[in-house]
Short mmCIF file of C-alpha atoms in Angstrom, two decimals:
data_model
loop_
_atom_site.label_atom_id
_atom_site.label_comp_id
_atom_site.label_asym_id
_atom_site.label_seq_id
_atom_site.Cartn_x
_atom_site.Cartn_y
_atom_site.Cartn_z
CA UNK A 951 56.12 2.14 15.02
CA UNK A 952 54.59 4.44 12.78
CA UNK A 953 51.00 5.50 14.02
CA UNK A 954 48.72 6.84 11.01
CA UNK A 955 46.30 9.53 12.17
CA UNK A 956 43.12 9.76 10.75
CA UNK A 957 39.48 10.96 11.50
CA UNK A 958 37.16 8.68 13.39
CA UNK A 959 35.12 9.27 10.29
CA UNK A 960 37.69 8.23 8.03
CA UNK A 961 38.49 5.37 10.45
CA UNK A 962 35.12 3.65 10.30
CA UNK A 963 34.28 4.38 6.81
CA UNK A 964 30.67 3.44 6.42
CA UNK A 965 29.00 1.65 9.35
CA UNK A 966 25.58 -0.31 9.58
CA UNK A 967 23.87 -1.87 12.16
CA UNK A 968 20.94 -4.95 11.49
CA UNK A 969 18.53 -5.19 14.04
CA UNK A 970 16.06 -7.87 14.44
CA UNK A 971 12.37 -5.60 14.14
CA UNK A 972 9.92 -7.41 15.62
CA UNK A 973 8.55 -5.86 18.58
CA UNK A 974 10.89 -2.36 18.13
CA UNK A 975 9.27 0.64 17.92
CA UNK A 976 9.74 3.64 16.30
CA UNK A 977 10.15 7.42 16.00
CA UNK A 978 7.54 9.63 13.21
CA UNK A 979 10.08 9.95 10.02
CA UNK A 980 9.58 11.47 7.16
CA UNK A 981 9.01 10.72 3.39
CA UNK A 982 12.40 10.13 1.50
CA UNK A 983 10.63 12.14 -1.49
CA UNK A 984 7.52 14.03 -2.48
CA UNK A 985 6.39 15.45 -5.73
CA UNK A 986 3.60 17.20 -7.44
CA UNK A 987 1.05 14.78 -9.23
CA UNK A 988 -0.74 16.74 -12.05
CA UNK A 989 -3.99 15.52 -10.93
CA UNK A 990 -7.14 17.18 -9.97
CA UNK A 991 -8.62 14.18 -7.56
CA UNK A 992 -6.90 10.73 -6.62
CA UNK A 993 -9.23 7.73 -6.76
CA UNK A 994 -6.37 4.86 -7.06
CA UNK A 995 -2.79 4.05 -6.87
CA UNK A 996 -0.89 1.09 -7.41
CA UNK A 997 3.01 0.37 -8.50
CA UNK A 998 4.61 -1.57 -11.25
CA UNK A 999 7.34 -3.04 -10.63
CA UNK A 1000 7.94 -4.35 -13.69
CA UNK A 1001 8.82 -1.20 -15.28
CA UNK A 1002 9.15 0.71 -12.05
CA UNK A 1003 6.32 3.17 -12.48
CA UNK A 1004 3.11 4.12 -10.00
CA UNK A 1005 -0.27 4.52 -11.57
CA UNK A 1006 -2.75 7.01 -10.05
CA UNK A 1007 -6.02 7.48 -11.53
CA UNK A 1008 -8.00 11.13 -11.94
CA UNK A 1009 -11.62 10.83 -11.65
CA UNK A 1010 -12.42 14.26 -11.84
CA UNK A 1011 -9.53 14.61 -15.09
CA UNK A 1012 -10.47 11.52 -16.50
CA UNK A 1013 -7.00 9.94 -16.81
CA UNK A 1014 -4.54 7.93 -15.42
CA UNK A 1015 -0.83 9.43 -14.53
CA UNK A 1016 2.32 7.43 -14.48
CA UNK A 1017 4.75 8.42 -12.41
CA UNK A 1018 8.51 6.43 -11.79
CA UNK A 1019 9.49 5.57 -8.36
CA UNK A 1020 11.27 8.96 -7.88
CA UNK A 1021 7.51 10.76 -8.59
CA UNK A 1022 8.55 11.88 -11.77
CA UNK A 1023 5.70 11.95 -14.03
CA UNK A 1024 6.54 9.41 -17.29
CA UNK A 1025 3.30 9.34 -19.17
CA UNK A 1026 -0.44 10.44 -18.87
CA UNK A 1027 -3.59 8.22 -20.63
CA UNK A 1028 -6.63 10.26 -20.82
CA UNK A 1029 -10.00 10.49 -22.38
CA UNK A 1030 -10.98 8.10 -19.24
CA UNK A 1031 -13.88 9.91 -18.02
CA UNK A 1032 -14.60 9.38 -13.90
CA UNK A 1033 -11.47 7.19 -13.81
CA UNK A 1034 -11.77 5.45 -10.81
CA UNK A 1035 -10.13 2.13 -9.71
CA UNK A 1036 -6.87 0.21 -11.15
CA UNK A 1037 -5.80 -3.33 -10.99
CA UNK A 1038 -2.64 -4.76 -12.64
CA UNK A 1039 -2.69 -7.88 -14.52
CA UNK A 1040 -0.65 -11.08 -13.31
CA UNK A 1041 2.52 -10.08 -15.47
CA UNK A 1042 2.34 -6.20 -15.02
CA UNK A 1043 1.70 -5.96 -18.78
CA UNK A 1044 -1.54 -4.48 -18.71
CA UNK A 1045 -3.00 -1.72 -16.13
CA UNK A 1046 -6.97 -2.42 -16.01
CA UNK A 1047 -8.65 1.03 -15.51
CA UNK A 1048 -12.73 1.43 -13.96
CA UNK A 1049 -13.91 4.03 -16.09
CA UNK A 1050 -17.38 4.65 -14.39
CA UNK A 1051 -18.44 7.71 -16.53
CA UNK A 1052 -18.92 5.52 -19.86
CA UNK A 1053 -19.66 2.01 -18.27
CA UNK A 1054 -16.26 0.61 -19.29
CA UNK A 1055 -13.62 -1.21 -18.49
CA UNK A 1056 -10.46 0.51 -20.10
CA UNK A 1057 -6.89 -1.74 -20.73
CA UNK A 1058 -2.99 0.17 -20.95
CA UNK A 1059 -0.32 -1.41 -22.36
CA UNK A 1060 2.40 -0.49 -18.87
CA UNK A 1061 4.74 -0.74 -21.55
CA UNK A 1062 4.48 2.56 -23.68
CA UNK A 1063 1.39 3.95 -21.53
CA UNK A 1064 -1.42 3.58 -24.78
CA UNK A 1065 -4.75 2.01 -24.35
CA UNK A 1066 -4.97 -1.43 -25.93
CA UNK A 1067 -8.87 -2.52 -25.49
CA UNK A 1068 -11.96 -1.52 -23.71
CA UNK A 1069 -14.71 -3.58 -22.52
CA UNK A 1070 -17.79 -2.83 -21.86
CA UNK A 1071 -19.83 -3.47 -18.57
CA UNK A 1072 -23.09 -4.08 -20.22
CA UNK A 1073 -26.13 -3.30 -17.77
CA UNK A 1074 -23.65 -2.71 -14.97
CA UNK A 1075 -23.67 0.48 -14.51
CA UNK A 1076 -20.84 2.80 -13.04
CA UNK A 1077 -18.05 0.21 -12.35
CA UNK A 1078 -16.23 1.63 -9.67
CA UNK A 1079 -13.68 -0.58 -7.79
CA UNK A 1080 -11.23 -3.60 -9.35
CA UNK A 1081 -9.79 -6.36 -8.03
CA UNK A 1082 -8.35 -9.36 -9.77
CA UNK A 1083 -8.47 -13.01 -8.50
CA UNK A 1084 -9.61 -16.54 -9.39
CA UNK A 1085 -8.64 -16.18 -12.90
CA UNK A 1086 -11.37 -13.33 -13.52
CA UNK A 1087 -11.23 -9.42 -12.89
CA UNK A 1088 -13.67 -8.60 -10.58
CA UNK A 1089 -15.41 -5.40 -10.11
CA UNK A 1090 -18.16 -3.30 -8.10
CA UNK A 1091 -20.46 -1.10 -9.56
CA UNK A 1092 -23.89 0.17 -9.31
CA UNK A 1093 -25.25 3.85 -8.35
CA UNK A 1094 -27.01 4.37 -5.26
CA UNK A 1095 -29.10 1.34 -3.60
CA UNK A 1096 -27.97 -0.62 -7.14
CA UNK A 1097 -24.82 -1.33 -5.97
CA UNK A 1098 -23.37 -5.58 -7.09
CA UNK A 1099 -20.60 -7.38 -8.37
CA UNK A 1100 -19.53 -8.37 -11.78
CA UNK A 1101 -17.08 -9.97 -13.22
CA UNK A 1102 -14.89 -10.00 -16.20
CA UNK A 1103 -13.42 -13.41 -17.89
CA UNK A 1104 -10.52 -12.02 -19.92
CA UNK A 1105 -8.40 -15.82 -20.44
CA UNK A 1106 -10.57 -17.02 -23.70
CA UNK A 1107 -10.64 -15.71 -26.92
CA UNK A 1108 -13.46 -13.77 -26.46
CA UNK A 1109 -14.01 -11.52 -22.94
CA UNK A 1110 -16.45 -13.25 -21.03
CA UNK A 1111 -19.04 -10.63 -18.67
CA UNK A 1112 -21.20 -11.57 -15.96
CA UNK A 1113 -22.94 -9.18 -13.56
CA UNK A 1114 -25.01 -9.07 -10.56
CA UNK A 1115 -22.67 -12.20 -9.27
CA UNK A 1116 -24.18 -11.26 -5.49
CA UNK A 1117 -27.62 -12.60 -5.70
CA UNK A 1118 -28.42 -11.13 -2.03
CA UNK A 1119 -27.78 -8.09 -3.56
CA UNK A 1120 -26.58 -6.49 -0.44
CA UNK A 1121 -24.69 -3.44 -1.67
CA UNK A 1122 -26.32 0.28 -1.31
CA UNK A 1123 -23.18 1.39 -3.36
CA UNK A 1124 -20.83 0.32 -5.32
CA UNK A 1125 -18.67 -2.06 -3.34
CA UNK A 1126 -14.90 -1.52 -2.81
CA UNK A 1127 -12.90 -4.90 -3.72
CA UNK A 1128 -10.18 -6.26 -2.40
CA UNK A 1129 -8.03 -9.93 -2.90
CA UNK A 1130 -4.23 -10.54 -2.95
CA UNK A 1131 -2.68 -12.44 -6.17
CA UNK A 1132 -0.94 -15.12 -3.36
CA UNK A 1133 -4.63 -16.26 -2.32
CA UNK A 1134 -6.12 -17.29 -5.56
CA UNK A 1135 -10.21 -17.56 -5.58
CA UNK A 1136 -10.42 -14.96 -1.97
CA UNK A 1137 -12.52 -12.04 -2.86
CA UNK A 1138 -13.48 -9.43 0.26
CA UNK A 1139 -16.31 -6.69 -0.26
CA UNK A 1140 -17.36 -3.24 1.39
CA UNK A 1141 -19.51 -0.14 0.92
CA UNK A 1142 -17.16 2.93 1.74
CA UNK A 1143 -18.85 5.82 3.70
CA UNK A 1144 -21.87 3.95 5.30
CA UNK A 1145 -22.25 3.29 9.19
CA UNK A 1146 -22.14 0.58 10.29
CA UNK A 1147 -19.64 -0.95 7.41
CA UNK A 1148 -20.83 -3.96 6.29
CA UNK A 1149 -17.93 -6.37 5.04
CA UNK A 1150 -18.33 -9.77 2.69
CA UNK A 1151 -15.87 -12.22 2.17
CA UNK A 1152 -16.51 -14.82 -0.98
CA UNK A 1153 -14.77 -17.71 -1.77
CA UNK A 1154 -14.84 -17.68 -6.38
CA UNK A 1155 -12.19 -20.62 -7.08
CA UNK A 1156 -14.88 -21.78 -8.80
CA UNK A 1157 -16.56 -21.41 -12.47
CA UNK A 1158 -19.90 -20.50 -10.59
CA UNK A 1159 -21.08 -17.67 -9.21
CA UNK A 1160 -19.19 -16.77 -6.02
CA UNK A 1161 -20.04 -18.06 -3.02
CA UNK A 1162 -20.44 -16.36 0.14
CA UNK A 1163 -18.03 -17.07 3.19
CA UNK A 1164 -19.16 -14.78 5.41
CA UNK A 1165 -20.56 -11.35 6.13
CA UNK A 1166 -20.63 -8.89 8.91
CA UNK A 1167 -21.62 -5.32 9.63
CA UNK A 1168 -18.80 -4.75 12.43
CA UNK A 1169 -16.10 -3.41 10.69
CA UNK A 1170 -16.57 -0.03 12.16
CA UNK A 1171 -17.90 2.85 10.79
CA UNK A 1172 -17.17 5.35 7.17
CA UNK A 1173 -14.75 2.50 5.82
CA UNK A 1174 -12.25 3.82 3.42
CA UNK A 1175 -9.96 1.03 2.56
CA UNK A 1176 -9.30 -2.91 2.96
CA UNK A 1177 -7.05 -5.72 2.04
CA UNK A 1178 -6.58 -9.34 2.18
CA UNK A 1179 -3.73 -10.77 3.42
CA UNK A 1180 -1.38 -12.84 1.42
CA UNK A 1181 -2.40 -16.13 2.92
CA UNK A 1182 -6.06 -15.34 2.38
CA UNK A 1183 -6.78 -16.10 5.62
CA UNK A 1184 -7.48 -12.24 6.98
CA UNK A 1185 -9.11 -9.09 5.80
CA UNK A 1186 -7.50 -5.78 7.58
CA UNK A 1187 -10.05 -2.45 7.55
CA UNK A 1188 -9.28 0.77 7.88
CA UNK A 1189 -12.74 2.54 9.27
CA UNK A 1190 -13.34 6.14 10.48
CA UNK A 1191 -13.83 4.45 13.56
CA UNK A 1192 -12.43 2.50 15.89
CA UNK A 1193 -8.95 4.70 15.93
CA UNK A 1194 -7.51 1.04 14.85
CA UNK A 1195 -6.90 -0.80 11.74
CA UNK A 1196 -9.48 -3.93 12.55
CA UNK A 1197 -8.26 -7.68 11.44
CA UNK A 1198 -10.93 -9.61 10.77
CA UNK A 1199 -10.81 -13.70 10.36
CA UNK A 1200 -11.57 -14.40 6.36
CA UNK A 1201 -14.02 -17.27 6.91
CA UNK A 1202 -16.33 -15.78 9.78
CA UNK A 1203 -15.48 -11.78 9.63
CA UNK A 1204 -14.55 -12.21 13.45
CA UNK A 1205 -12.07 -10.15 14.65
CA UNK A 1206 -8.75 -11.74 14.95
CA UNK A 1207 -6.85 -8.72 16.21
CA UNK A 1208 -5.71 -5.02 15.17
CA UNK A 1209 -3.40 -2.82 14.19
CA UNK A 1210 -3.26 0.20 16.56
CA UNK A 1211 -3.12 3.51 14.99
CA UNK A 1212 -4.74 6.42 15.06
CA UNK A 1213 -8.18 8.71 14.47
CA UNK A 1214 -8.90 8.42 11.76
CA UNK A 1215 -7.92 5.13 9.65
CA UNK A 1216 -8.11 5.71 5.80
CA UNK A 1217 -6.06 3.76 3.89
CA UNK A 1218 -4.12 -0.01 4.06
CA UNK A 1219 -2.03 -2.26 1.83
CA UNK A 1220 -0.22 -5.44 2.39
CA UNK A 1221 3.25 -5.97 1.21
CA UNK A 1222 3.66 -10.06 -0.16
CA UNK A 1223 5.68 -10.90 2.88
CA UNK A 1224 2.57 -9.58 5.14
CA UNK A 1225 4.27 -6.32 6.26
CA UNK A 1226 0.93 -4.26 6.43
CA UNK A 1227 1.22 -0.46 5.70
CA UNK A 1228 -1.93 1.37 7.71
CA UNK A 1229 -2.82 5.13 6.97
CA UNK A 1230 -4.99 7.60 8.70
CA UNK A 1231 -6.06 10.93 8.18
CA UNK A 1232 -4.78 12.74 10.77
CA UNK A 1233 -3.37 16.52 10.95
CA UNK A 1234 -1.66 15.67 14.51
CA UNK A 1235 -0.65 12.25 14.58
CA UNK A 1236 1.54 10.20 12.26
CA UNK A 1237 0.31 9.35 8.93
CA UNK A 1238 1.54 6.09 8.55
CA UNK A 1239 2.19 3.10 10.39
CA UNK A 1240 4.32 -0.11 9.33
CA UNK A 1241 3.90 -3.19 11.23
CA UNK A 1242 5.10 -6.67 10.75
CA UNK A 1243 2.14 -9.68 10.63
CA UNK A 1244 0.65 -10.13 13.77
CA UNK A 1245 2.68 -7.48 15.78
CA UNK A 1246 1.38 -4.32 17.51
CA UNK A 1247 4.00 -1.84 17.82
CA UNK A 1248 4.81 -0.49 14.80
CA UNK A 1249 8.57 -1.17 13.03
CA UNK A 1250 8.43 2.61 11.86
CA UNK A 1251 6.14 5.53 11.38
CA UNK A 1252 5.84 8.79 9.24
CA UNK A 1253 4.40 11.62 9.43
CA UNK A 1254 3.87 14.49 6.24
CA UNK A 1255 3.33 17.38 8.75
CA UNK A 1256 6.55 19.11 8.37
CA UNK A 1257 6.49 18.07 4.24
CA UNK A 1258 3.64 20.66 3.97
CA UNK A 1259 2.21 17.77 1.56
CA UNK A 1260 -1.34 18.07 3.30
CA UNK A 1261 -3.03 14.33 4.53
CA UNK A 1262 -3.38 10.81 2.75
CA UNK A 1263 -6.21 10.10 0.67
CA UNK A 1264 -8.53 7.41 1.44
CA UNK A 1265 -6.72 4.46 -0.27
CA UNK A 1266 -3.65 6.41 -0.54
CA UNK A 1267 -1.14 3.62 0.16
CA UNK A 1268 0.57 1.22 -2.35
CA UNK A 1269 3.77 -1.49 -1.99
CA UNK A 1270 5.89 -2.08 -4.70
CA UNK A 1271 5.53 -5.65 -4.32
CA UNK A 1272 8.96 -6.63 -3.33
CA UNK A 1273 8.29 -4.34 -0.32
CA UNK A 1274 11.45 -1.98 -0.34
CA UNK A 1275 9.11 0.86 -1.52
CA UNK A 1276 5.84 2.37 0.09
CA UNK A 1277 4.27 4.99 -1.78
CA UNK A 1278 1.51 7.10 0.31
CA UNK A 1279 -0.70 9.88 -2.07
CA UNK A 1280 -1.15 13.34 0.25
CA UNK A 1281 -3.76 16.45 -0.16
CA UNK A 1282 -3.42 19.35 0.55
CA UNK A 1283 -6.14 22.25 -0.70
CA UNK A 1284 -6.67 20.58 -4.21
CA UNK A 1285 -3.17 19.77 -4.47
CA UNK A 1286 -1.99 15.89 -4.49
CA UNK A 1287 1.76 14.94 -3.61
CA UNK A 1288 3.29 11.25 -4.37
CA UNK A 1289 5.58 10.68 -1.30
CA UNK A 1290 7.95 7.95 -1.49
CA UNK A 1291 9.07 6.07 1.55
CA UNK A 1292 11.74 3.76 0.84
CA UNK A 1293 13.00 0.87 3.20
CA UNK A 1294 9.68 1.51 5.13
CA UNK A 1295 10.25 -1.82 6.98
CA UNK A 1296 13.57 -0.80 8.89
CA UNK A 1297 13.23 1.26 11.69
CA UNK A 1298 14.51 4.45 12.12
CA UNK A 1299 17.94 4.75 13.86
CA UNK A 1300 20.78 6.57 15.08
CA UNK A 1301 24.56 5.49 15.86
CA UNK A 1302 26.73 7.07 18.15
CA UNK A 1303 30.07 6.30 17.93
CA UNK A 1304 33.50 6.52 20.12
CA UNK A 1305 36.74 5.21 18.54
CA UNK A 1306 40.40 6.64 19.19
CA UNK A 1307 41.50 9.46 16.37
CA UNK A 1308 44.93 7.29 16.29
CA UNK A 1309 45.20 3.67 14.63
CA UNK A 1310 47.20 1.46 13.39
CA UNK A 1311 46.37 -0.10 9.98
CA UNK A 1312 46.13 -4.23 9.89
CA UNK A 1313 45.74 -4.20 13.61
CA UNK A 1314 42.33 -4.52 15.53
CA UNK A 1315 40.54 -1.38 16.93
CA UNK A 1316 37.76 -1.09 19.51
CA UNK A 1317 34.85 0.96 19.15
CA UNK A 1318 32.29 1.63 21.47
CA UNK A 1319 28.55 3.04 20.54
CA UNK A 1320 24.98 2.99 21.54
CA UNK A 1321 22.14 2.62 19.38
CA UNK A 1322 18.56 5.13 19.83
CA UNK A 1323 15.69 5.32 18.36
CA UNK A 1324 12.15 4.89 19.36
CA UNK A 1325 11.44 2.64 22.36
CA UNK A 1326 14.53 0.71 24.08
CA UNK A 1327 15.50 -2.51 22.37
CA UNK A 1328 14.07 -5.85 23.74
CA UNK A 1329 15.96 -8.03 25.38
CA UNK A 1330 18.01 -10.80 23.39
CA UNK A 1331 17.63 -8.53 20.22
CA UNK A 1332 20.87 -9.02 18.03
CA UNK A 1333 22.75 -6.53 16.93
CA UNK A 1334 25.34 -6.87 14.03
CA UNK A 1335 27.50 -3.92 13.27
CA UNK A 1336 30.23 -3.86 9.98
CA UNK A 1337 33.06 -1.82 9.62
CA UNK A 1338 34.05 -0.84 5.68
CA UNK A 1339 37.11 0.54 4.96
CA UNK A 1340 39.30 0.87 1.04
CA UNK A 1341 40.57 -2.73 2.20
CA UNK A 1342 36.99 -4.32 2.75
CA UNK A 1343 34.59 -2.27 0.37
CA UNK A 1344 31.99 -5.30 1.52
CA UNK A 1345 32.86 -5.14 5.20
#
């Protein structure tokens, strides 16, 4: 019988191994790319996936950079004086822009990156922060202890703008904005900076004003960042303080739970499955942790240390929606890096493996291998492992 000798290498081809996540934890790993953004300040970022590019807005350069996945910079729309926050319209056509300098409201085709309209905020002044749900784009504005809500009616023929839409008028500054497109008519509300945060949760399904669900100044202190989950049912915070990404219960603003992290939380997004993505600014510690809904041991983590990228900005995370891209926005000394994490949800793994350099093609061969990489897995976790070879390209 003839034997054919070959590598183990050669042998196996290509192996994988699935693992079920939940409840796995994970080893720091770095970002699969970084690049140079030609920015002087980062004030947004968010990712079309549409035409596969992320948007990062320049308040101090007035503009908005496009980037594709890979960080490479596509296109740059300026004359956008203090642009600040970005929002994405239902069908990715059209990248809504806060320009707070000029009291605007600035539209960009995502198509070939030109401005199409601009809309002004009337007596609202300094829009800051966008978000867009129940049919309207919402935004915060105001300078200090003028700080509200407004609103922006864009589905007639003619824009439709309405302002101070919080009659309580509880806002020292202009609130940061938050909703998810999967929970129509949920609209959550915080002043960054201030201590304690206070956080407001509205329900605006309706064609009235909106209408306060609930309100609560214990979401920490300095809040940077929130989002709503997918289901509207949750708001997640990332505050200076606690060292924990806080879930809070959308109707009542208790807490329902948290995601722990690190000193000191900066930055969150939620992927469309729930997979929440929390950020912190920390020079010691990871910089970001992924963690499936619910769950308190992060699937993976990653830390920019060693990418001499500097730390993440304050609402320096975005998903591409279908959640096989994270995209975190580092500084470092007045220097901004776009670091691209891709497959953030799988955690980070490595196979050993032990097969005999001798086989014999068509017949069976046993190979033996362990599997490390952050904490042990649980028990009854399953395992599937696929062998490739020039016979079975798909395994």
């Amino acid at each position: 019988m003839r034997n054919r000798r070959i590598s183990t290498a050669t042998a196996l081809a290509v192996l994988f191994s699935s693992v079920a996540l939940t409840g796995l934890g994970a080893t720091a790993a770095h970002a699969d790319g970084h690049a140079v953004l030609p920015v002087a300040s980062v004030a947004d970022v968010v990712v079309d996936s549409v035409h596969h590019r992320v948007f990062v807005s320049d308040r101090d350069g007035g503009k908005v950079v496009a980037t594709d996945y890979d960080g490479n910079v596509v296109g740059t729309v300026g004359s956008l004086p203090g642009a600040n926050g970005l929002e994405l319209s239902a069908d990715a056509q059209t990248l809504y822009v806060a320009v707070t300098s000029s009291d605007e409201i600035a539209a960009i085709d995502t198509a070939d990156l030109t401005e199409s309209a601009r809309y002004s905020t009337g007596t609202a002044d300094a829009p800051a922060n966008l978000a867009r749900t129940g049919g309207k784009l919402w935004f915060g504005y105001g300078t200090a202890a003028n700080g509200n809500i407004g609103s922006l009616d864009l589905s007639g023929p003619e824009p439709v703008l309405a302002v101070a839409q919080d009659s309580a008028s509880r806002w020292y500054y202009a609130p940061r904005l938050a909703s998810d497109p999967a929970a129509p008519g949920v609209l959550a509300a915080a002043v960054p900076g201030l201590s304690p945060a206070t956080v407001a949760t509205y329900d605006v399904s309706g064609p009235d004003a909106p209408r306060l669900m609930a309100q609560s100044r214990d979401a920490g202190s300095n809040l940077r960042d929130l989002a709503v989950t997918p289901d509207g049912s949750q708001v997640v915070t990332a505050s200076g303080a606690p060292y924990e990404h806080q879930v809070l219960s959308t109707t009542d603003l208790k807490q329902a739970g948290s995601y722990p992290t690190h000193a000191y939380p900066n930055a969150v997004d939620i992927a469309a499955d729930g997979t929440v993505a929390a950020g912190i600014d920390g020079y010691y510690d990871p910089d970001v942790y992924i963690f499936k809904p619910g769950t308190t041991q992060p699937v993976r983590k990653y830390d920019f240390a060693d990418t001499h990228t500097g730390t993440l900005v304050p609402d320096g995370l975005a998903w591409d929606p279908d959640g096989d891209h994270l995209f975190a926005v580092t500084g470092n000394g007045g220097t901004y890096h776009l670091n691209t994490l891709n497959a953030p949800t799988k955690a980070a793994t490595t196979v050993t493996l032990d097969a005999p350099s001798s086989v014999v093609p068509g017949r069976s061969l046993a190979v033996s291998g362990t599997l490390s990489g952050g904490e042990a897995l649980p028990a009854g976790t399953s395992l599937t492992v696929t062998r490739t070879d020039a016979q079975s390209p798909s395994g």
